[in-house]
């Protein structure tokens, strides 16, 4: 019988993914990674819901205490990133370092199973001609999660199934109800798991980073107000600045050495280029010459046409056809050709370019 280890967060998507595979005749083993203390997904509630699901399906359930791996790779990464004035994206890093890598290792070494599955909305296909696994967007554009998966390696894609990649979300709910899963009506997770567990990113970070007040200034140095800690701000942010000004203002830079938040009008907040490091080429090998692609600079941003220039040391230079607003160091830039995810990397600070 075909065997698969399904990553279970206790949410409706992974529950349905497990039920679908079970229904298709797979020998399913549930695996929940215990990621942090607190309530919610990946924590105590998630583990209990995942255990209930496995009981219902009549399949084994394993829990692996991954709190230390999560702390080392995600919490430290986030805290040091925010301290240095960037806005790190934890999810792609979590997928590679905390979820897919360790889940595949555990499945192989502890269970002798060489395939895992998750409830992510994305598709994987093998291209015989290119000899590479292709990572593609989900059929349901509203749910597509390929952006967060850009950092997976070919080996990880080879070992993974995404049973929901072709399923619209409404259909997932319908299937969950049909299988009478206890998670069928569970609300969608709205935010980062850390934010759900701690109330807000701000209250999470405040546990680790001392609040140090400083100036909010215009690009010419004019002081407009006071901030309560640079780590509360993100480049591109407009709301919550607490400043009265004749035009809407946006955060355009975070000056860590001088502990200043620099703001400007929308015009000054656009970027026609950026650099990304730690590039991972997914559906194609790293090209030798520049390519054209559609780039997402945030999870929900519309793909925008650009030229992607491969550089030495796994870096790329992204030149946008139109200036982009809110190009945020620490977030991922992910480039696509239609529904194929070609590659991605981490947006660098401007001064590094
Ligand atoms: N703690 C965990 N242990 C094992 N697998 C996990 C865990 N958290 C998430 N996953 C896997 O990663 C997938 C995507 O996780 P994400 O946090 O984006 O949740 P989601 O899209 O809301 O899905 P779900 O409804 O299953 O929680 C899940 O469907 C699940 O397969």
Short mmCIF file of C-alpha atoms and ligand atoms in Angstrom, two decimals:
data_model
loop_
_atom_site.label_atom_id
_atom_site.label_comp_id
_atom_site.label_asym_id
_atom_site.label_seq_id
_atom_site.Cartn_x
_atom_site.Cartn_y
_atom_site.Cartn_z
CA UNK A 1 0.00 0.00 0.00
CA UNK A 2 1.19 3.58 -0.71
CA UNK A 3 2.28 5.25 2.50
CA UNK A 4 2.29 8.94 3.32
CA UNK A 5 2.99 11.05 6.37
CA UNK A 6 0.55 13.97 6.51
CA UNK A 7 1.52 17.15 8.36
CA UNK A 8 -1.44 18.00 10.60
CA UNK A 9 -1.89 21.43 12.16
CA UNK A 10 -5.37 20.62 13.43
CA UNK A 11 -6.91 22.95 10.82
CA UNK A 12 -9.49 22.11 8.18
CA UNK A 13 -7.05 22.06 5.26
CA UNK A 14 -4.61 19.51 6.61
CA UNK A 15 -7.48 17.44 8.05
CA UNK A 16 -9.14 17.31 4.65
CA UNK A 17 -5.84 16.56 2.90
CA UNK A 18 -5.37 13.58 5.22
CA UNK A 19 -8.96 12.40 4.75
CA UNK A 20 -8.70 12.69 0.94
CA UNK A 21 -5.50 10.61 0.84
CA UNK A 22 -6.97 8.07 3.26
CA UNK A 23 -10.03 7.83 1.02
CA UNK A 24 -7.80 7.33 -2.05
CA UNK A 25 -6.31 4.27 -0.35
CA UNK A 26 -3.12 5.72 1.09
CA UNK A 27 -1.80 4.34 4.34
CA UNK A 28 -1.80 7.65 6.25
CA UNK A 29 0.28 8.51 9.31
CA UNK A 30 -0.50 11.88 10.94
CA UNK A 31 2.40 14.01 12.14
CA UNK A 32 2.06 17.20 14.18
CA UNK A 33 5.06 19.35 14.92
CA UNK A 34 4.74 21.06 18.26
CA UNK A 35 6.09 24.49 17.44
CA UNK A 36 5.52 26.78 20.38
CA UNK A 37 3.82 27.28 23.67
CA UNK A 38 0.40 28.88 23.76
CA UNK A 39 -3.00 28.31 22.23
CA UNK A 40 -4.03 27.84 18.65
CA UNK A 41 -2.62 26.06 15.61
CA UNK A 42 0.74 24.41 16.08
CA UNK A 43 0.19 24.56 19.83
CA UNK A 44 -1.97 22.72 22.30
CA UNK A 45 -5.32 23.13 20.53
CA UNK A 46 -3.91 22.11 17.18
CA UNK A 47 -2.36 18.96 18.62
CA UNK A 48 -5.64 17.88 20.21
CA UNK A 49 -7.64 18.50 17.03
CA UNK A 50 -5.06 16.61 14.97
CA UNK A 51 -5.21 13.70 17.43
CA UNK A 52 -9.03 13.64 17.21
CA UNK A 53 -8.83 13.53 13.43
CA UNK A 54 -6.41 10.59 13.48
CA UNK A 55 -8.69 8.78 15.90
CA UNK A 56 -11.59 9.40 13.55
CA UNK A 57 -9.68 8.14 10.51
CA UNK A 58 -8.24 5.24 12.51
CA UNK A 59 -4.64 6.14 11.65
CA UNK A 60 -1.56 6.59 13.85
CA UNK A 61 -0.63 10.07 15.08
CA UNK A 62 2.86 11.21 15.93
CA UNK A 63 3.77 14.42 17.71
CA UNK A 64 7.31 15.71 17.43
CA UNK A 65 8.48 18.34 19.89
CA UNK A 66 9.93 20.91 17.49
CA UNK A 67 9.85 23.89 19.84
CA UNK A 68 13.60 24.17 19.97
CA UNK A 69 13.96 23.98 16.14
CA UNK A 70 11.23 26.61 15.80
CA UNK A 71 12.83 28.89 18.36
CA UNK A 72 16.26 28.62 16.75
CA UNK A 73 15.13 29.06 13.16
CA UNK A 74 12.08 31.29 13.42
CA UNK A 75 11.89 33.20 16.69
CA UNK A 76 15.57 34.16 16.67
CA UNK A 77 15.39 34.97 12.96
CA UNK A 78 12.39 37.24 13.50
CA UNK A 79 13.74 39.01 16.55
CA UNK A 80 17.18 39.66 15.10
CA UNK A 81 15.61 40.77 11.80
CA UNK A 82 13.28 43.27 13.43
CA UNK A 83 16.14 44.53 15.61
CA UNK A 84 18.16 45.22 12.48
CA UNK A 85 15.32 47.19 10.83
CA UNK A 86 13.97 44.60 8.38
CA UNK A 87 10.59 42.86 8.31
CA UNK A 88 11.43 39.18 8.06
CA UNK A 89 9.04 36.70 6.44
CA UNK A 90 8.97 33.72 8.78
CA UNK A 91 6.71 31.38 6.76
CA UNK A 92 8.98 30.41 3.87
CA UNK A 93 11.86 29.87 6.27
CA UNK A 94 9.57 27.83 8.54
CA UNK A 95 8.44 25.68 5.64
CA UNK A 96 11.97 24.83 4.62
CA UNK A 97 13.78 24.57 7.95
CA UNK A 98 11.09 23.56 10.42
CA UNK A 99 8.40 21.75 8.45
CA UNK A 100 9.36 20.10 5.16
CA UNK A 101 13.00 19.24 5.93
CA UNK A 102 12.39 17.78 9.41
CA UNK A 103 9.10 16.08 8.38
CA UNK A 104 10.79 14.30 5.48
CA UNK A 105 13.68 13.27 7.74
CA UNK A 106 11.33 12.00 10.43
CA UNK A 107 9.16 10.13 7.91
CA UNK A 108 12.23 8.41 6.43
CA UNK A 109 14.26 7.68 9.51
CA UNK A 110 11.55 6.92 12.08
CA UNK A 111 8.77 5.51 9.92
CA UNK A 112 10.52 4.24 6.78
CA UNK A 113 8.13 6.32 4.63
CA UNK A 114 9.49 8.43 1.80
CA UNK A 115 6.51 10.67 1.08
CA UNK A 116 4.88 13.51 3.00
CA UNK A 117 1.78 15.62 2.31
CA UNK A 118 0.47 18.93 3.58
CA UNK A 119 -2.71 20.94 3.14
CA UNK A 120 -0.93 23.72 1.26
CA UNK A 121 -2.69 25.18 -1.76
CA UNK A 122 -0.11 24.74 -4.55
CA UNK A 123 0.71 22.12 -7.19
CA UNK A 124 3.79 20.06 -7.96
CA UNK A 125 4.43 18.48 -11.36
CA UNK A 126 7.50 16.81 -12.82
CA UNK A 127 8.76 18.16 -16.15
CA UNK A 128 10.48 15.30 -17.99
CA UNK A 129 12.24 17.61 -20.44
CA UNK A 130 13.68 19.92 -17.80
CA UNK A 131 14.22 17.04 -15.39
CA UNK A 132 12.87 19.26 -12.62
CA UNK A 133 9.88 19.44 -10.35
CA UNK A 134 7.67 22.39 -11.17
CA UNK A 135 6.01 24.32 -8.39
CA UNK A 136 2.75 25.84 -9.59
CA UNK A 137 0.09 28.09 -8.16
CA UNK A 138 -3.08 26.53 -6.77
CA UNK A 139 -6.18 26.36 -8.93
CA UNK A 140 -7.93 28.63 -6.39
CA UNK A 141 -6.12 31.99 -6.71
CA UNK A 142 -7.59 33.25 -3.43
CA UNK A 143 -5.94 30.44 -1.52
CA UNK A 144 -2.71 30.05 -3.47
CA UNK A 145 0.21 29.59 -1.03
CA UNK A 146 3.01 29.00 -3.53
CA UNK A 147 4.67 32.29 -2.43
CA UNK A 148 5.50 30.73 0.95
CA UNK A 149 6.94 27.62 -0.70
CA UNK A 150 9.53 29.26 -2.97
CA UNK A 151 12.41 28.10 -0.81
CA UNK A 152 11.70 24.36 -1.09
CA UNK A 153 14.42 22.30 -2.74
CA UNK A 154 13.92 19.88 -5.63
CA UNK A 155 14.43 16.99 -3.18
CA UNK A 156 11.67 18.36 -0.94
CA UNK A 157 9.28 18.78 -3.87
CA UNK A 158 10.07 15.22 -5.04
CA UNK A 159 8.99 13.85 -1.66
CA UNK A 160 5.82 15.95 -1.28
CA UNK A 161 2.13 15.75 -2.21
CA UNK A 162 -0.27 18.69 -2.08
CA UNK A 163 -3.67 16.97 -2.29
CA UNK A 164 -5.57 20.29 -2.20
CA UNK A 165 -3.70 22.04 -5.02
CA UNK A 166 -6.53 21.41 -7.48
CA UNK A 167 -9.32 22.01 -4.97
CA UNK A 168 -11.14 25.32 -4.51
CA UNK A 169 -11.50 26.23 -0.83
CA UNK A 170 -15.29 25.93 -0.94
CA UNK A 171 -14.82 22.35 -2.13
CA UNK A 172 -12.43 21.66 0.76
CA UNK A 173 -15.11 22.71 3.23
CA UNK A 174 -17.67 20.57 1.40
CA UNK A 175 -15.35 17.56 1.47
CA UNK A 176 -14.62 18.12 5.16
CA UNK A 177 -18.38 18.11 5.85
CA UNK A 178 -18.88 15.02 3.68
CA UNK A 179 -16.15 13.17 5.59
CA UNK A 180 -17.80 14.48 8.79
CA UNK A 181 -14.50 15.82 10.06
CA UNK A 182 -14.65 17.51 13.44
CA UNK A 183 -12.60 20.36 11.96
CA UNK A 184 -15.08 21.00 9.10
CA UNK A 185 -16.39 24.25 10.58
CA UNK A 186 -13.18 25.43 12.16
CA UNK A 187 -12.56 29.09 11.27
CA UNK A 188 -9.76 29.97 8.85
CA UNK A 189 -6.50 31.03 10.42
CA UNK A 190 -6.33 34.73 9.57
CA UNK A 191 -2.76 35.54 10.32
CA UNK A 192 0.72 34.33 11.03
CA UNK A 193 0.66 31.52 13.60
CA UNK A 194 2.81 33.66 15.91
CA UNK A 195 0.37 36.54 15.68
CA UNK A 196 -2.56 34.23 16.40
CA UNK A 197 -0.77 32.82 19.41
CA UNK A 198 0.36 36.19 20.81
CA UNK A 199 -2.43 38.58 19.77
CA UNK A 200 -0.22 40.76 17.57
CA UNK A 201 3.28 40.83 16.15
CA UNK A 202 3.93 43.85 18.35
CA UNK A 203 3.12 42.05 21.59
CA UNK A 204 5.18 39.06 20.46
CA UNK A 205 8.21 41.23 19.68
CA UNK A 206 7.85 43.29 22.86
CA UNK A 207 8.67 40.14 24.83
CA UNK A 208 12.09 40.07 23.21
CA UNK A 209 12.98 43.60 22.16
CA UNK A 210 13.21 46.55 24.53
CA UNK A 211 11.10 49.49 23.48
CA UNK A 212 13.35 52.43 22.73
CA UNK A 213 11.68 55.68 21.75
CA UNK A 214 13.08 57.75 18.90
CA UNK A 215 12.18 60.30 16.25
CA UNK A 216 9.89 59.95 13.27
CA UNK A 217 11.40 62.19 10.60
CA UNK A 218 10.86 63.26 7.02
CA UNK A 219 13.61 62.41 4.54
CA UNK A 220 15.07 65.91 5.01
CA UNK A 221 15.39 65.26 8.74
CA UNK A 222 12.38 67.33 9.92
CA UNK A 223 11.13 65.74 13.12
CA UNK A 224 7.40 64.99 12.98
CA UNK A 225 6.83 62.82 16.01
CA UNK A 226 8.07 60.10 18.30
CA UNK A 227 8.01 56.33 17.86
CA UNK A 228 7.88 53.69 20.58
CA UNK A 229 10.43 51.31 19.04
CA UNK A 230 11.67 50.92 15.49
CA UNK A 231 10.64 47.25 15.41
CA UNK A 232 6.97 48.28 15.41
CA UNK A 233 7.32 49.68 11.86
CA UNK A 234 7.47 48.19 8.39
CA UNK A 235 8.56 49.86 5.18
CA UNK A 236 5.45 50.80 3.22
CA UNK A 237 3.33 51.13 6.39
CA UNK A 238 0.83 53.99 6.40
CA UNK A 239 -1.51 53.33 9.28
CA UNK A 240 -0.64 53.82 12.91
CA UNK A 241 2.00 56.52 12.46
CA UNK A 242 0.05 58.95 14.63
CA UNK A 243 1.22 62.01 12.69
CA UNK A 244 -0.90 64.81 11.29
CA UNK A 245 0.45 65.97 7.92
CA UNK A 246 -0.94 67.59 4.78
CA UNK A 247 -0.51 64.37 2.74
CA UNK A 248 -0.65 60.68 3.69
CA UNK A 249 2.76 59.54 4.90
CA UNK A 250 4.43 56.16 4.55
CA UNK A 251 7.41 54.57 6.22
CA UNK A 252 10.19 54.71 3.62
CA UNK A 253 13.16 53.57 5.70
CA UNK A 254 14.20 52.42 9.16
CA UNK A 255 17.45 53.98 10.31
CA UNK A 256 18.66 51.60 13.03
CA UNK A 257 21.95 53.33 13.97
CA UNK A 258 20.11 56.60 14.64
CA UNK A 259 16.95 54.88 15.88
CA UNK A 260 14.80 56.88 13.46
CA UNK A 261 11.72 55.99 11.45
CA UNK A 262 11.87 57.84 8.12
CA UNK A 263 8.60 58.74 6.47
CA UNK A 264 7.73 60.23 3.09
CA UNK A 265 4.85 60.83 0.72
CA UNK A 266 3.64 58.08 -1.58
CA UNK A 267 5.74 59.38 -4.47
CA UNK A 268 8.93 58.94 -2.51
CA UNK A 269 7.98 55.44 -1.40
CA UNK A 270 8.23 53.80 -4.85
CA UNK A 271 11.19 51.65 -5.94
CA UNK A 272 12.02 50.74 -9.52
CA UNK A 273 14.50 48.04 -8.50
CA UNK A 274 15.71 45.93 -5.63
CA UNK A 275 18.17 43.14 -4.88
CA UNK A 276 17.31 39.77 -3.39
CA UNK A 277 19.67 37.33 -1.73
CA UNK A 278 19.54 33.62 -0.88
CA UNK A 279 17.82 33.08 -4.21
CA UNK A 280 16.31 29.64 -4.75
CA UNK A 281 15.59 28.62 -8.32
CA UNK A 282 12.68 26.21 -8.35
CA UNK A 283 11.00 25.29 -11.63
CA UNK A 284 14.02 26.24 -13.75
CA UNK A 285 17.75 26.04 -13.16
CA UNK A 286 19.48 29.37 -12.51
CA UNK A 287 19.61 31.03 -15.94
CA UNK A 288 22.83 32.44 -17.36
CA UNK A 289 21.19 35.59 -18.70
CA UNK A 290 18.44 37.92 -17.46
CA UNK A 291 14.88 36.66 -17.80
CA UNK A 292 11.48 38.32 -17.85
CA UNK A 293 9.06 37.32 -15.12
CA UNK A 294 6.15 38.48 -12.99
CA UNK A 295 7.28 39.27 -9.47
CA UNK A 296 5.36 39.26 -6.22
CA UNK A 297 6.95 41.36 -3.52
CA UNK A 298 4.44 40.33 -0.86
CA UNK A 299 2.07 37.42 -0.37
CA UNK A 300 -0.99 39.31 -1.52
CA UNK A 301 0.67 41.67 -4.00
CA UNK A 302 -0.30 41.47 -7.65
CA UNK A 303 2.48 39.95 -9.79
CA UNK A 304 4.28 42.78 -11.57
CA UNK A 305 6.40 42.48 -14.74
CA UNK A 306 10.13 42.77 -14.22
CA UNK A 307 13.53 41.72 -15.48
CA UNK A 308 15.32 39.29 -13.19
CA UNK A 309 19.09 39.43 -13.47
CA UNK A 310 20.97 36.52 -11.87
CA UNK A 311 24.09 37.63 -9.99
CA UNK A 312 26.93 35.82 -8.24
CA UNK A 313 26.47 34.37 -4.73
CA UNK A 314 22.80 33.47 -5.15
CA UNK A 315 21.66 37.04 -5.56
CA UNK A 316 19.37 38.59 -8.15
CA UNK A 317 18.72 42.13 -9.31
CA UNK A 318 15.04 42.82 -9.92
CA UNK A 319 14.19 45.68 -12.26
CA UNK A 320 10.49 46.48 -12.23
CA UNK A 321 8.78 47.84 -15.34
CA UNK A 322 6.84 50.23 -13.09
CA UNK A 323 8.03 51.53 -9.70
CA UNK A 324 6.72 49.36 -6.89
CA UNK A 325 5.35 50.55 -3.62
CA UNK A 326 6.24 48.89 -0.31
CA UNK A 327 9.33 46.95 -1.40
CA UNK A 328 10.17 45.69 2.07
CA UNK A 329 13.58 44.32 3.06
CA UNK A 330 13.20 40.89 4.68
CA UNK A 331 10.08 39.94 2.74
CA UNK A 332 10.34 37.51 -0.17
CA UNK A 333 10.38 38.51 -3.81
CA UNK A 334 9.03 35.55 -5.79
CA UNK A 335 9.09 35.43 -9.57
CA UNK A 336 6.64 33.54 -11.76
CA UNK A 337 6.05 32.64 -15.38
CA UNK A 338 2.25 32.39 -15.49
CA UNK A 339 1.33 29.67 -13.01
CA UNK A 340 4.93 28.39 -12.65
CA UNK A 341 6.99 29.61 -9.72
CA UNK A 342 10.46 30.12 -11.13
CA UNK A 343 12.29 31.23 -8.01
CA UNK A 344 12.45 33.56 -5.06
CA UNK A 345 14.75 35.31 -2.65
CA UNK A 346 14.85 37.69 0.31
CA UNK A 347 14.66 41.42 -0.47
CA UNK A 348 17.82 43.16 0.70
CA UNK A 349 18.16 46.51 2.39
CA UNK A 350 18.77 49.27 -0.14
CA UNK A 351 22.14 50.21 1.26
CA UNK A 352 23.40 46.70 0.46
CA UNK A 353 22.58 46.99 -3.27
N1 LIG B 1 2.41 22.18 13.38
C1 LIG B 1 2.33 21.53 12.22
N2 LIG B 1 2.67 20.23 12.13
C2 LIG B 1 2.61 19.57 10.96
N3 LIG B 1 2.17 20.12 9.83
C3 LIG B 1 1.80 21.40 9.85
C4 LIG B 1 1.86 22.18 11.04
N4 LIG B 1 1.43 23.43 10.76
C5 LIG B 1 1.12 23.44 9.45
N5 LIG B 1 1.34 22.23 8.88
C6 LIG B 1 1.11 21.84 7.48
O1 LIG B 1 1.31 22.97 6.65
C7 LIG B 1 0.09 23.27 5.94
C8 LIG B 1 -0.08 24.78 5.79
O2 LIG B 1 -0.06 25.35 7.06
P1 LIG B 1 -0.68 26.76 7.37
O3 LIG B 1 -0.17 27.14 8.70
O4 LIG B 1 -0.48 27.64 6.21
O5 LIG B 1 -2.18 26.43 7.63
P2 LIG B 1 -3.53 26.53 6.83
O6 LIG B 1 -3.34 26.85 5.40
O7 LIG B 1 -4.43 27.35 7.66
O8 LIG B 1 -3.94 24.98 6.89
P3 LIG B 1 -4.72 24.22 8.02
O9 LIG B 1 -6.17 24.54 7.78
O10 LIG B 1 -4.39 22.78 7.79
O11 LIG B 1 -4.21 24.73 9.34
C9 LIG B 1 -1.02 22.62 6.76
O12 LIG B 1 -2.12 22.31 5.93
C10 LIG B 1 -0.33 21.39 7.30
O13 LIG B 1 -0.35 20.31 6.38
#
